[in-house]
Amino acid sequence: MPKKTKQDSENTRQVLLDAAAALFIHQGIAKTTLSDIAAQAGLTRGAVYWHFSNKEDIIRLLWERNAGELHHTFLEQLSEIRSSNHPDLAFRDAITGLMRRVANQPAAGLAIRIMMHCVEFTGEQADLRRFLRSRRNELQGAIHRALMYLEQQHLLRAQLSLKLQAQCLMSYLFGLVHQHLEPGHHPLHLARDGEAMLELLLDSILPVEPSQHPDSTGR
Amino acid sequence: MPKKTKQDSENTRQVLLDAAAALFIHQGIAKTTLSDIAAQAGLTRGAVYWHFSNKEDIIRLLWERNAGELHHTFLEQLSEIRSSNHPDLAFRDAITGLMRRVANQPAAGLAIRIMMHCVEFTGEQADLRRFLRSRRNELQGAIHRALMYLEQQHLLRAQLSLKLQAQCLMSYLFGLVHQHLEPGHHPLHLARDGEAMLELLLDSILPVEPSQHPDSTGR
Amino acid sequence: MPKKTKQDSENTRQVLLDAAAALFIHQGIAKTTLSDIAAQAGLTRGAVYWHFSNKEDIIRLLWERNAGELHHTFLEQLSEIRSSNHPDLAFRDAITGLMRRVANQPAAGLAIRIMMHCVEFTGEQADLRRFLRSRRNELQGAIHRALMYLEQQHLLRAQLSLKLQAQCLMSYLFGLVHQHLEPGHHPLHLARDGEAMLELLLDSILPVEPSQHPDSTGR
Amino acid sequence: MPKKTKQDSENTRQVLLDAAAALFIHQGIAKTTLSDIAAQAGLTRGAVYWHFSNKEDIIRLLWERNAGELHHTFLEQLSEIRSSNHPDLAFRDAITGLMRRVANQPAAGLAIRIMMHCVEFTGEQADLRRFLRSRRNELQGAIHRALMYLEQQHLLRAQLSLKLQAQCLMSYLFGLVHQHLEPGHHPLHLARDGEAMLELLLDSILPVEPSQHPDSTGR
DNA sequence: GATGAATGAGTCTTCATTCAT
DNA sequence: CATGAATGAAGACTCATTCAT
């Protein structure tokens, strides 16, 4: 009877989360059972219950593992545009960077989908719902604050209220990611086209000519 | 106490669909059981099975009842821009009209949600999935064809491929609607702001100055 | 609104019984629902309930319609061997005649199967069970009495008790019919081979040489 | 209060099969539900599903547990008559042995009943149906081959084709067993009378005088 | 740490049955 | 006579969850 080390245990945990992620992506979250996850991981339901307290728990931990860093990086990038010489470019970079990572890392993409689909799979009052709502509000808030700064710098083109502009961006991002992640045939190749698609909206919001500073080599 | 006349029956049918719609909107589709629907309608599960063959059937019929007309109207509007003097305006109208109706009619909104999240409550091979996929492809195709016509008329500003532009529009629409449909507190007041938000993207695609009959300045 | 005549009604009744018979034969009795029967008859469940009070009722009435006459004819034939010059031949004729009719008339065959399968589809106390048991006992009794007469006439070869010989015959008959009626591929062509097969047992029971009377043209 | 050891589990399994067998015998297979089985075993429906995948599975496993050995023993005995000095006696022994065991072990009798009535409780395409059909064909085939050997040895009396003789035997066996298994009062005491009844048919097929080693008088 | 066994609640679905029209 | 609508009970099956080992 070989004792499992703390390492082994942590490893099992990750294996389970990987299994859950893979299944969530391919067959949806609602349709994935704990048995499915255990089987996919080559383990039994009991193991799932050792590591997690229930399905919601798995979803939340999965979100944190897969998107937590990405999320906070993005929030930071947005707040740092204040210290950039070209805050508009920095903003563009933050957004397109987020999209690029989501497009390239299925795990990160899943996190977005979790956020969108939580509508469907949680009860009215669920903790998970609150958790995800918080994260989304953080995103929204960070974008909003960034836009406020850009406006102070006279770097916004559109007349729309900042709050709405922030929501436009969020909605567009979510819409693009959602189309991209649809299981089955992917109608959208985000990794390749995402940036150009994003610019379609960004060009309505931000200056097309890069901001005034001395050199404007273009983007 | 069974109902009797053909009228009564059709009425019951509608009551059941209404009940289903209400529950789907408030507690999600995956979480809504046929018992829930029957109870909400003040009937028994047996009655549900008398009128529908299963849950997927309900969802599909609900989609058709709630969105069928809207869907086809939109497809027609898009095809009719060819006979408009201002096809770009006609296109704008078609899109914003769709959005306005989705925003104002919860039932229509539900139909979009069904389309977006059907992965969560249908199997890989489900008929419903194929059905909804077809409808989405119709949308996409109609938008694409409309854009082709607009390009022939030199009414498109963006360089992006038409297919991608069509997808940008779809994604944006879906994203906006998704944000708007969040159960609980709606972060987005689409009925009020939707048009302005849509224009943010449309202005990147279509001429901002309405087209001047025969010859326009183009872009 | 053309009033249905008594004729029409009786006709519907027969159509329903026919439908039931066809389905019982092809998919078993337990697996056949009242809906199946109604549909097969091109009618609705309501019609079934107008003519019959429940499934057991259908089965019993079906038995009587399909086998009643055959049953009583057989009983009579057996009792009439007393007035035959060659009672052993008359007995053989009665038995093989029964078998021939069962083999050639699916309806009659079904009646036997109903009798055999009632084991499976009725509750411990069911009327139907008692009814069918009575019919079977009648068969058994008639055969038994016939054998008693044959013994008095010294026309029995086997030493076995008469009661057991009667049961041997019944079991053999039932076994042959059962094999013959098995839905799917019929391993047994009773109409062709039944008589020869029957004789295999009859020759152990009855004289092979036709009974003593003047002329013995053989059978 | 879940059971623990592998022993306990296997025990539970057997308890469930016993419960199923008892109920099948007393109230028929079609009328027995999984709930009934669970209750009879003092367990819950969940336990049934832990050990078996569905009702058909139970029936098949029950067949194998109760009749598997008997079945294969019989097949072997039939094939071994070739190495017997008195193949006709060995054949008789095999058949009467089978019958005796069926008569004495209710479990084995149930297996026959399952085979005879499976049409009543399985769908057209059911695996179980195919499985049982295979077993029956094995029986038929084994009897047929045995008869072929006996004929080579000039040990058959009847003129009937071998295939038909095999079917006569099968039908007779099934018929006898069926009569014997009637729930409620058994009209037939197979354990006591079965052998004599069987001989009635066997004596038409095999020599009555046991074969005399090397050379027999033939028939 | 992980497993296998068992539970029990819940869901879908089928069906015999009733009844107003 | 017959239909169509509706009921309600029952059955099969799934699954999250618990727990002894």
PDB file of N, CA and C in Angstrom, chain A residues 26-31 113 116-117 119-124 129 133 136 140 158 160 164 167-168 170-172 174-176 178-179 182-183 185 187-188 193 196-197 200-201 204-205, chain B residues 26 28-31 113 116-117 119-124 133 136 140 158 160 164-165 167-168 170-172 174-176 178-179 182-183 185 187-188 193 196-197 200-201 204-205:
ATOM      1  N   HIS A  26     -16.791  19.778 -24.386  1.00  0.00           N
ATOM      2  CA  HIS A  26     -17.344  18.965 -25.472  1.00  0.00           C
ATOM      3  C   HIS A  26     -18.817  18.644 -25.347  1.00  0.00           C
ATOM      4  N   GLN A  27     -19.321  18.584 -24.133  1.00  0.00           N
ATOM      5  CA  GLN A  27     -20.728  18.185 -24.044  1.00  0.00           C
ATOM      6  C   GLN A  27     -21.561  19.122 -23.186  1.00  0.00           C
ATOM      7  N   GLY A  28     -20.993  20.267 -22.894  1.00  0.00           N
ATOM      8  CA  GLY A  28     -21.749  21.214 -22.097  1.00  0.00           C
ATOM      9  C   GLY A  28     -21.614  20.932 -20.615  1.00  0.00           C
ATOM     10  N   ILE A  29     -21.938  21.913 -19.837  1.00  0.00           N
ATOM     11  CA  ILE A  29     -21.759  21.786 -18.394  1.00  0.00           C
ATOM     12  C   ILE A  29     -22.937  21.049 -17.778  1.00  0.00           C
ATOM     13  N   ALA A  30     -24.125  21.418 -18.192  1.00  0.00           N
ATOM     14  CA  ALA A  30     -25.310  20.801 -17.607  1.00  0.00           C
ATOM     15  C   ALA A  30     -25.337  19.300 -17.884  1.00  0.00           C
ATOM     16  N   LYS A  31     -24.859  18.923 -19.052  1.00  0.00           N
ATOM     17  CA  LYS A  31     -24.953  17.522 -19.442  1.00  0.00           C
ATOM     18  C   LYS A  31     -23.818  16.671 -18.884  1.00  0.00           C
ATOM     19  N   ARG A 113     -16.822  30.699 -21.270  1.00  0.00           N
ATOM     20  CA  ARG A 113     -18.088  30.033 -21.516  1.00  0.00           C
ATOM     21  C   ARG A 113     -18.799  29.728 -20.209  1.00  0.00           C
ATOM     22  N   MET A 116     -20.644  32.690 -19.256  1.00  0.00           N
ATOM     23  CA  MET A 116     -21.844  32.971 -20.026  1.00  0.00           C
ATOM     24  C   MET A 116     -22.954  31.970 -19.734  1.00  0.00           C
ATOM     25  N   HIS A 117     -22.556  30.742 -19.563  1.00  0.00           N
ATOM     26  CA  HIS A 117     -23.570  29.701 -19.468  1.00  0.00           C
ATOM     27  C   HIS A 117     -24.115  29.534 -18.066  1.00  0.00           C
ATOM     28  N   VAL A 119     -25.952  31.216 -16.598  1.00  0.00           N
ATOM     29  CA  VAL A 119     -27.375  31.499 -16.692  1.00  0.00           C
ATOM     30  C   VAL A 119     -28.188  30.209 -16.622  1.00  0.00           C
ATOM     31  N   GLU A 120     -27.681  29.215 -17.293  1.00  0.00           N
ATOM     32  CA  GLU A 120     -28.470  28.001 -17.466  1.00  0.00           C
ATOM     33  C   GLU A 120     -28.347  27.015 -16.316  1.00  0.00           C
ATOM     34  N   PHE A 121     -27.197  26.966 -15.695  1.00  0.00           N
ATOM     35  CA  PHE A 121     -27.025  25.808 -14.838  1.00  0.00           C
ATOM     36  C   PHE A 121     -27.026  26.050 -13.355  1.00  0.00           C
ATOM     37  N   THR A 122     -27.375  27.211 -12.921  1.00  0.00           N
ATOM     38  CA  THR A 122     -27.392  27.381 -11.468  1.00  0.00           C
ATOM     39  C   THR A 122     -28.756  27.860 -11.024  1.00  0.00           C
ATOM     40  N   GLY A 123     -29.065  27.553  -9.817  1.00  0.00           N
ATOM     41  CA  GLY A 123     -30.338  27.995  -9.254  1.00  0.00           C
ATOM     42  C   GLY A 123     -30.321  29.502  -9.038  1.00  0.00           C
ATOM     43  N   GLU A 124     -31.471  29.999  -8.731  1.00  0.00           N
ATOM     44  CA  GLU A 124     -31.651  31.448  -8.609  1.00  0.00           C
ATOM     45  C   GLU A 124     -30.629  32.065  -7.649  1.00  0.00           C
ATOM     46  N   ARG A 129     -23.294  31.511  -8.987  1.00  0.00           N
ATOM     47  CA  ARG A 129     -23.810  32.604  -9.796  1.00  0.00           C
ATOM     48  C   ARG A 129     -23.272  33.939  -9.288  1.00  0.00           C
ATOM     49  N   ARG A 133     -20.869  36.448 -11.276  1.00  0.00           N
ATOM     50  CA  ARG A 133     -21.365  37.797 -11.496  1.00  0.00           C
ATOM     51  C   ARG A 133     -20.313  38.810 -11.005  1.00  0.00           C
ATOM     52  N   ARG A 136     -17.591  39.137 -13.484  1.00  0.00           N
ATOM     53  CA  ARG A 136     -17.984  39.889 -14.665  1.00  0.00           C
ATOM     54  C   ARG A 136     -18.070  41.380 -14.360  1.00  0.00           C
ATOM     55  N   GLN A 140     -16.222  44.460 -16.232  1.00  0.00           N
ATOM     56  CA  GLN A 140     -16.990  45.627 -16.663  1.00  0.00           C
ATOM     57  C   GLN A 140     -16.429  46.904 -16.020  1.00  0.00           C
ATOM     58  N   ALA A 158     -16.460  57.967 -29.721  1.00  0.00           N
ATOM     59  CA  ALA A 158     -17.915  57.812 -29.732  1.00  0.00           C
ATOM     60  C   ALA A 158     -18.595  58.719 -28.711  1.00  0.00           C
ATOM     61  N   LEU A 160     -21.403  57.837 -27.200  1.00  0.00           N
ATOM     62  CA  LEU A 160     -22.141  57.010 -26.248  1.00  0.00           C
ATOM     63  C   LEU A 160     -21.592  57.140 -24.836  1.00  0.00           C
ATOM     64  N   LEU A 164     -22.113  52.491 -21.367  1.00  0.00           N
ATOM     65  CA  LEU A 164     -22.619  51.709 -22.501  1.00  0.00           C
ATOM     66  C   LEU A 164     -21.483  51.239 -23.390  1.00  0.00           C
ATOM     67  N   GLN A 167     -20.079  48.277 -21.982  1.00  0.00           N
ATOM     68  CA  GLN A 167     -20.923  47.105 -22.207  1.00  0.00           C
ATOM     69  C   GLN A 167     -20.880  46.634 -23.645  1.00  0.00           C
ATOM     70  N   CYS A 168     -20.732  47.575 -24.555  1.00  0.00           N
ATOM     71  CA  CYS A 168     -20.580  47.175 -25.943  1.00  0.00           C
ATOM     72  C   CYS A 168     -19.367  46.271 -26.090  1.00  0.00           C
ATOM     73  N   MET A 170     -17.809  44.496 -23.808  1.00  0.00           N
ATOM     74  CA  MET A 170     -18.033  43.211 -23.131  1.00  0.00           C
ATOM     75  C   MET A 170     -18.909  42.303 -23.981  1.00  0.00           C
ATOM     76  N   SER A 171     -19.972  42.867 -24.458  1.00  0.00           N
ATOM     77  CA  SER A 171     -20.907  42.054 -25.227  1.00  0.00           C
ATOM     78  C   SER A 171     -20.246  41.504 -26.482  1.00  0.00           C
ATOM     79  N   TYR A 172     -19.474  42.356 -27.105  1.00  0.00           N
ATOM     80  CA  TYR A 172     -18.832  41.938 -28.343  1.00  0.00           C
ATOM     81  C   TYR A 172     -17.832  40.816 -28.058  1.00  0.00           C
ATOM     82  N   PHE A 174     -17.803  38.767 -25.531  1.00  0.00           N
ATOM     83  CA  PHE A 174     -18.541  37.556 -25.174  1.00  0.00           C
ATOM     84  C   PHE A 174     -19.151  36.899 -26.406  1.00  0.00           C
ATOM     85  N   GLY A 175     -19.698  37.726 -27.245  1.00  0.00           N
ATOM     86  CA  GLY A 175     -20.328  37.175 -28.449  1.00  0.00           C
ATOM     87  C   GLY A 175     -19.310  36.450 -29.316  1.00  0.00           C
ATOM     88  N   LEU A 176     -18.173  37.098 -29.508  1.00  0.00           N
ATOM     89  CA  LEU A 176     -17.138  36.467 -30.339  1.00  0.00           C
ATOM     90  C   LEU A 176     -16.682  35.155 -29.717  1.00  0.00           C
ATOM     91  N   HIS A 178     -18.219  33.280 -27.614  1.00  0.00           N
ATOM     92  CA  HIS A 178     -19.278  32.278 -27.623  1.00  0.00           C
ATOM     93  C   HIS A 178     -19.366  31.582 -28.974  1.00  0.00           C
ATOM     94  N   GLN A 179     -19.329  32.356 -30.022  1.00  0.00           N
ATOM     95  CA  GLN A 179     -19.406  31.762 -31.358  1.00  0.00           C
ATOM     96  C   GLN A 179     -18.205  30.840 -31.580  1.00  0.00           C
ATOM     97  N   GLU A 182     -18.506  27.386 -29.514  1.00  0.00           N
ATOM     98  CA  GLU A 182     -19.596  26.445 -29.778  1.00  0.00           C
ATOM     99  C   GLU A 182     -19.028  25.066 -30.117  1.00  0.00           C
ATOM    100  N   PRO A 183     -19.407  24.063 -29.332  1.00  0.00           N
ATOM    101  CA  PRO A 183     -18.880  22.732 -29.666  1.00  0.00           C
ATOM    102  C   PRO A 183     -19.463  22.286 -30.998  1.00  0.00           C
ATOM    103  N   HIS A 185     -18.857  22.141 -34.935  1.00  0.00           N
ATOM    104  CA  HIS A 185     -17.992  22.827 -35.899  1.00  0.00           C
ATOM    105  C   HIS A 185     -17.821  24.277 -35.495  1.00  0.00           C
ATOM    106  N   PRO A 187     -17.449  27.854 -36.155  1.00  0.00           N
ATOM    107  CA  PRO A 187     -17.671  28.727 -37.301  1.00  0.00           C
ATOM    108  C   PRO A 187     -16.645  29.854 -37.350  1.00  0.00           C
ATOM    109  N   LEU A 188     -15.915  30.007 -36.265  1.00  0.00           N
ATOM    110  CA  LEU A 188     -15.092  31.217 -36.127  1.00  0.00           C
ATOM    111  C   LEU A 188     -13.676  30.811 -35.747  1.00  0.00           C
ATOM    112  N   ASP A 193      -8.597  35.422 -36.797  1.00  0.00           N
ATOM    113  CA  ASP A 193      -9.379  36.586 -37.210  1.00  0.00           C
ATOM    114  C   ASP A 193      -9.802  37.494 -36.066  1.00  0.00           C
ATOM    115  N   ALA A 196      -8.676  41.270 -35.993  1.00  0.00           N
ATOM    116  CA  ALA A 196      -9.314  42.117 -37.014  1.00  0.00           C
ATOM    117  C   ALA A 196     -10.779  42.376 -36.663  1.00  0.00           C
ATOM    118  N   MET A 197     -11.435  41.357 -36.150  1.00  0.00           N
ATOM    119  CA  MET A 197     -12.843  41.527 -35.808  1.00  0.00           C
ATOM    120  C   MET A 197     -13.003  42.505 -34.656  1.00  0.00           C
ATOM    121  N   LEU A 200     -12.839  46.141 -35.583  1.00  0.00           N
ATOM    122  CA  LEU A 200     -14.017  46.723 -36.205  1.00  0.00           C
ATOM    123  C   LEU A 200     -14.796  47.568 -35.187  1.00  0.00           C
ATOM    124  N   LEU A 201     -14.865  47.075 -33.990  1.00  0.00           N
ATOM    125  CA  LEU A 201     -15.576  47.858 -32.974  1.00  0.00           C
ATOM    126  C   LEU A 201     -14.650  48.882 -32.329  1.00  0.00           C
ATOM    127  N   SER A 204     -14.340  52.232 -33.749  1.00  0.00           N
ATOM    128  CA  SER A 204     -15.431  53.182 -33.518  1.00  0.00           C
ATOM    129  C   SER A 204     -15.276  53.881 -32.180  1.00  0.00           C
ATOM    130  N   ILE A 205     -14.457  53.306 -31.339  1.00  0.00           N
ATOM    131  CA  ILE A 205     -14.344  53.818 -29.986  1.00  0.00           C
ATOM    132  C   ILE A 205     -13.067  54.622 -29.792  1.00  0.00           C
TER     133      ILE A 205
ATOM    134  N   HIS B  26     -37.100  32.073 -16.271  1.00  0.00           N
ATOM    135  CA  HIS B  26     -36.754  32.389 -14.886  1.00  0.00           C
ATOM    136  C   HIS B  26     -35.806  31.410 -14.222  1.00  0.00           C
ATOM    137  N   GLY B  28     -34.019  28.868 -16.105  1.00  0.00           N
ATOM    138  CA  GLY B  28     -33.151  28.168 -17.044  1.00  0.00           C
ATOM    139  C   GLY B  28     -33.856  26.980 -17.659  1.00  0.00           C
ATOM    140  N   ILE B  29     -33.367  26.567 -18.784  1.00  0.00           N
ATOM    141  CA  ILE B  29     -34.015  25.490 -19.515  1.00  0.00           C
ATOM    142  C   ILE B  29     -33.619  24.139 -18.938  1.00  0.00           C
ATOM    143  N   ALA B  30     -32.353  23.994 -18.660  1.00  0.00           N
ATOM    144  CA  ALA B  30     -31.872  22.707 -18.155  1.00  0.00           C
ATOM    145  C   ALA B  30     -32.538  22.364 -16.827  1.00  0.00           C
ATOM    146  N   LYS B  31     -32.786  23.377 -16.026  1.00  0.00           N
ATOM    147  CA  LYS B  31     -33.316  23.115 -14.696  1.00  0.00           C
ATOM    148  C   LYS B  31     -34.836  22.962 -14.679  1.00  0.00           C
ATOM    149  N   ARG B 113     -31.904  32.908 -26.533  1.00  0.00           N
ATOM    150  CA  ARG B 113     -31.177  32.186 -25.488  1.00  0.00           C
ATOM    151  C   ARG B 113     -31.174  30.693 -25.795  1.00  0.00           C
ATOM    152  N   MET B 116     -28.539  30.074 -28.248  1.00  0.00           N
ATOM    153  CA  MET B 116     -27.164  30.197 -27.772  1.00  0.00           C
ATOM    154  C   MET B 116     -26.760  29.046 -26.869  1.00  0.00           C
ATOM    155  N   HIS B 117     -27.676  28.600 -26.044  1.00  0.00           N
ATOM    156  CA  HIS B 117     -27.273  27.646 -25.008  1.00  0.00           C
ATOM    157  C   HIS B 117     -27.755  26.239 -25.235  1.00  0.00           C
ATOM    158  N   VAL B 119     -26.563  23.802 -26.505  1.00  0.00           N
ATOM    159  CA  VAL B 119     -25.565  22.770 -26.189  1.00  0.00           C
ATOM    160  C   VAL B 119     -25.772  22.221 -24.785  1.00  0.00           C
ATOM    161  N   GLU B 120     -26.201  23.114 -23.916  1.00  0.00           N
ATOM    162  CA  GLU B 120     -26.298  22.718 -22.512  1.00  0.00           C
ATOM    163  C   GLU B 120     -27.424  21.738 -22.234  1.00  0.00           C
ATOM    164  N   PHE B 121     -28.429  21.728 -23.073  1.00  0.00           N
ATOM    165  CA  PHE B 121     -29.556  20.856 -22.728  1.00  0.00           C
ATOM    166  C   PHE B 121     -29.954  19.904 -23.836  1.00  0.00           C
ATOM    167  N   THR B 122     -29.086  19.735 -24.822  1.00  0.00           N
ATOM    168  CA  THR B 122     -29.398  18.733 -25.852  1.00  0.00           C
ATOM    169  C   THR B 122     -28.214  17.815 -26.062  1.00  0.00           C
ATOM    170  N   GLY B 123     -28.496  16.616 -26.507  1.00  0.00           N
ATOM    171  CA  GLY B 123     -27.427  15.676 -26.800  1.00  0.00           C
ATOM    172  C   GLY B 123     -26.749  16.023 -28.115  1.00  0.00           C
ATOM    173  N   GLU B 124     -25.621  15.396 -28.289  1.00  0.00           N
ATOM    174  CA  GLU B 124     -24.820  15.619 -29.501  1.00  0.00           C
ATOM    175  C   GLU B 124     -25.668  15.463 -30.765  1.00  0.00           C
ATOM    176  N   ARG B 133     -29.260  24.917 -35.234  1.00  0.00           N
ATOM    177  CA  ARG B 133     -28.083  25.227 -36.029  1.00  0.00           C
ATOM    178  C   ARG B 133     -28.519  25.722 -37.421  1.00  0.00           C
ATOM    179  N   ARG B 136     -29.642  29.267 -37.205  1.00  0.00           N
ATOM    180  CA  ARG B 136     -28.529  30.200 -37.053  1.00  0.00           C
ATOM    181  C   ARG B 136     -27.799  30.385 -38.370  1.00  0.00           C
ATOM    182  N   GLN B 140     -27.040  33.843 -40.404  1.00  0.00           N
ATOM    183  CA  GLN B 140     -25.698  34.154 -40.882  1.00  0.00           C
ATOM    184  C   GLN B 140     -25.693  34.326 -42.412  1.00  0.00           C
ATOM    185  N   ALA B 158     -15.665  48.725 -44.309  1.00  0.00           N
ATOM    186  CA  ALA B 158     -14.565  47.942 -43.730  1.00  0.00           C
ATOM    187  C   ALA B 158     -13.896  47.060 -44.772  1.00  0.00           C
ATOM    188  N   LEU B 160     -12.560  44.152 -43.987  1.00  0.00           N
ATOM    189  CA  LEU B 160     -12.697  42.753 -43.565  1.00  0.00           C
ATOM    190  C   LEU B 160     -13.514  41.945 -44.574  1.00  0.00           C
ATOM    191  N   LEU B 164     -16.527  37.430 -42.476  1.00  0.00           N
ATOM    192  CA  LEU B 164     -16.152  37.838 -41.116  1.00  0.00           C
ATOM    193  C   LEU B 164     -17.037  38.973 -40.634  1.00  0.00           C
ATOM    194  N   GLN B 165     -17.332  39.891 -41.507  1.00  0.00           N
ATOM    195  CA  GLN B 165     -18.198  40.993 -41.068  1.00  0.00           C
ATOM    196  C   GLN B 165     -19.562  40.460 -40.638  1.00  0.00           C
ATOM    197  N   GLN B 167     -20.091  37.630 -39.382  1.00  0.00           N
ATOM    198  CA  GLN B 167     -19.935  37.008 -38.070  1.00  0.00           C
ATOM    199  C   GLN B 167     -19.755  38.037 -36.964  1.00  0.00           C
ATOM    200  N   CYS B 168     -19.116  39.129 -37.306  1.00  0.00           N
ATOM    201  CA  CYS B 168     -19.006  40.194 -36.307  1.00  0.00           C
ATOM    202  C   CYS B 168     -20.401  40.642 -35.875  1.00  0.00           C
ATOM    203  N   MET B 170     -23.287  39.030 -36.099  1.00  0.00           N
ATOM    204  CA  MET B 170     -23.963  37.981 -35.337  1.00  0.00           C
ATOM    205  C   MET B 170     -23.436  37.931 -33.905  1.00  0.00           C
ATOM    206  N   SER B 171     -22.144  37.954 -33.787  1.00  0.00           N
ATOM    207  CA  SER B 171     -21.556  37.842 -32.452  1.00  0.00           C
ATOM    208  C   SER B 171     -21.975  39.014 -31.583  1.00  0.00           C
ATOM    209  N   TYR B 172     -21.968  40.158 -32.192  1.00  0.00           N
ATOM    210  CA  TYR B 172     -22.313  41.361 -31.428  1.00  0.00           C
ATOM    211  C   TYR B 172     -23.776  41.276 -30.981  1.00  0.00           C
ATOM    212  N   PHE B 174     -25.607  38.601 -30.601  1.00  0.00           N
ATOM    213  CA  PHE B 174     -25.738  37.577 -29.580  1.00  0.00           C
ATOM    214  C   PHE B 174     -25.195  38.062 -28.248  1.00  0.00           C
ATOM    215  N   GLY B 175     -24.056  38.726 -28.307  1.00  0.00           N
ATOM    216  CA  GLY B 175     -23.458  39.206 -27.063  1.00  0.00           C
ATOM    217  C   GLY B 175     -24.377  40.188 -26.363  1.00  0.00           C
ATOM    218  N   LEU B 176     -24.919  41.118 -27.130  1.00  0.00           N
ATOM    219  CA  LEU B 176     -25.811  42.115 -26.531  1.00  0.00           C
ATOM    220  C   LEU B 176     -27.034  41.433 -25.921  1.00  0.00           C
ATOM    221  N   HIS B 178     -27.384  38.397 -24.998  1.00  0.00           N
ATOM    222  CA  HIS B 178     -27.037  37.571 -23.847  1.00  0.00           C
ATOM    223  C   HIS B 178     -26.923  38.398 -22.579  1.00  0.00           C
ATOM    224  N   GLN B 179     -26.242  39.516 -22.685  1.00  0.00           N
ATOM    225  CA  GLN B 179     -26.098  40.386 -21.513  1.00  0.00           C
ATOM    226  C   GLN B 179     -27.468  40.858 -21.030  1.00  0.00           C
ATOM    227  N   GLU B 182     -29.695  38.149 -19.019  1.00  0.00           N
ATOM    228  CA  GLU B 182     -29.303  37.675 -17.688  1.00  0.00           C
ATOM    229  C   GLU B 182     -30.505  37.691 -16.741  1.00  0.00           C
ATOM    230  N   PRO B 183     -30.858  36.526 -16.213  1.00  0.00           N
ATOM    231  CA  PRO B 183     -31.988  36.545 -15.271  1.00  0.00           C
ATOM    232  C   PRO B 183     -31.586  37.337 -14.029  1.00  0.00           C
ATOM    233  N   HIS B 185     -31.150  40.789 -12.207  1.00  0.00           N
ATOM    234  CA  HIS B 185     -31.079  42.199 -12.633  1.00  0.00           C
ATOM    235  C   HIS B 185     -30.420  42.303 -14.005  1.00  0.00           C
ATOM    236  N   PRO B 187     -28.334  43.892 -16.598  1.00  0.00           N
ATOM    237  CA  PRO B 187     -27.305  44.940 -16.623  1.00  0.00           C
ATOM    238  C   PRO B 187     -27.471  45.863 -17.824  1.00  0.00           C
ATOM    239  N   LEU B 188     -28.311  45.438 -18.741  1.00  0.00           N
ATOM    240  CA  LEU B 188     -28.383  46.143 -20.009  1.00  0.00           C
ATOM    241  C   LEU B 188     -29.838  46.440 -20.334  1.00  0.00           C
ATOM    242  N   ASP B 193     -31.220  51.293 -25.056  1.00  0.00           N
ATOM    243  CA  ASP B 193     -29.879  51.607 -25.545  1.00  0.00           C
ATOM    244  C   ASP B 193     -29.434  50.770 -26.727  1.00  0.00           C
ATOM    245  N   ALA B 196     -28.427  52.486 -30.127  1.00  0.00           N
ATOM    246  CA  ALA B 196     -27.175  53.248 -30.083  1.00  0.00           C
ATOM    247  C   ALA B 196     -25.976  52.306 -30.032  1.00  0.00           C
ATOM    248  N   MET B 197     -26.115  51.238 -29.253  1.00  0.00           N
ATOM    249  CA  MET B 197     -25.005  50.303 -29.125  1.00  0.00           C
ATOM    250  C   MET B 197     -24.735  49.610 -30.451  1.00  0.00           C
ATOM    251  N   LEU B 200     -22.739  51.585 -32.970  1.00  0.00           N
ATOM    252  CA  LEU B 200     -21.300  51.666 -32.748  1.00  0.00           C
ATOM    253  C   LEU B 200     -20.569  50.723 -33.706  1.00  0.00           C
ATOM    254  N   LEU B 201     -21.144  49.551 -33.888  1.00  0.00           N
ATOM    255  CA  LEU B 201     -20.499  48.613 -34.817  1.00  0.00           C
ATOM    256  C   LEU B 201     -20.927  48.893 -36.259  1.00  0.00           C
ATOM    257  N   SER B 204     -19.013  51.247 -38.325  1.00  0.00           N
ATOM    258  CA  SER B 204     -17.736  50.799 -38.877  1.00  0.00           C
ATOM    259  C   SER B 204     -17.927  50.034 -40.169  1.00  0.00           C
ATOM    260  N   ILE B 205     -19.148  49.601 -40.363  1.00  0.00           N
ATOM    261  CA  ILE B 205     -19.416  48.742 -41.506  1.00  0.00           C
ATOM    262  C   ILE B 205     -20.099  49.503 -42.641  1.00  0.00           C
TER     263      ILE B 205
END
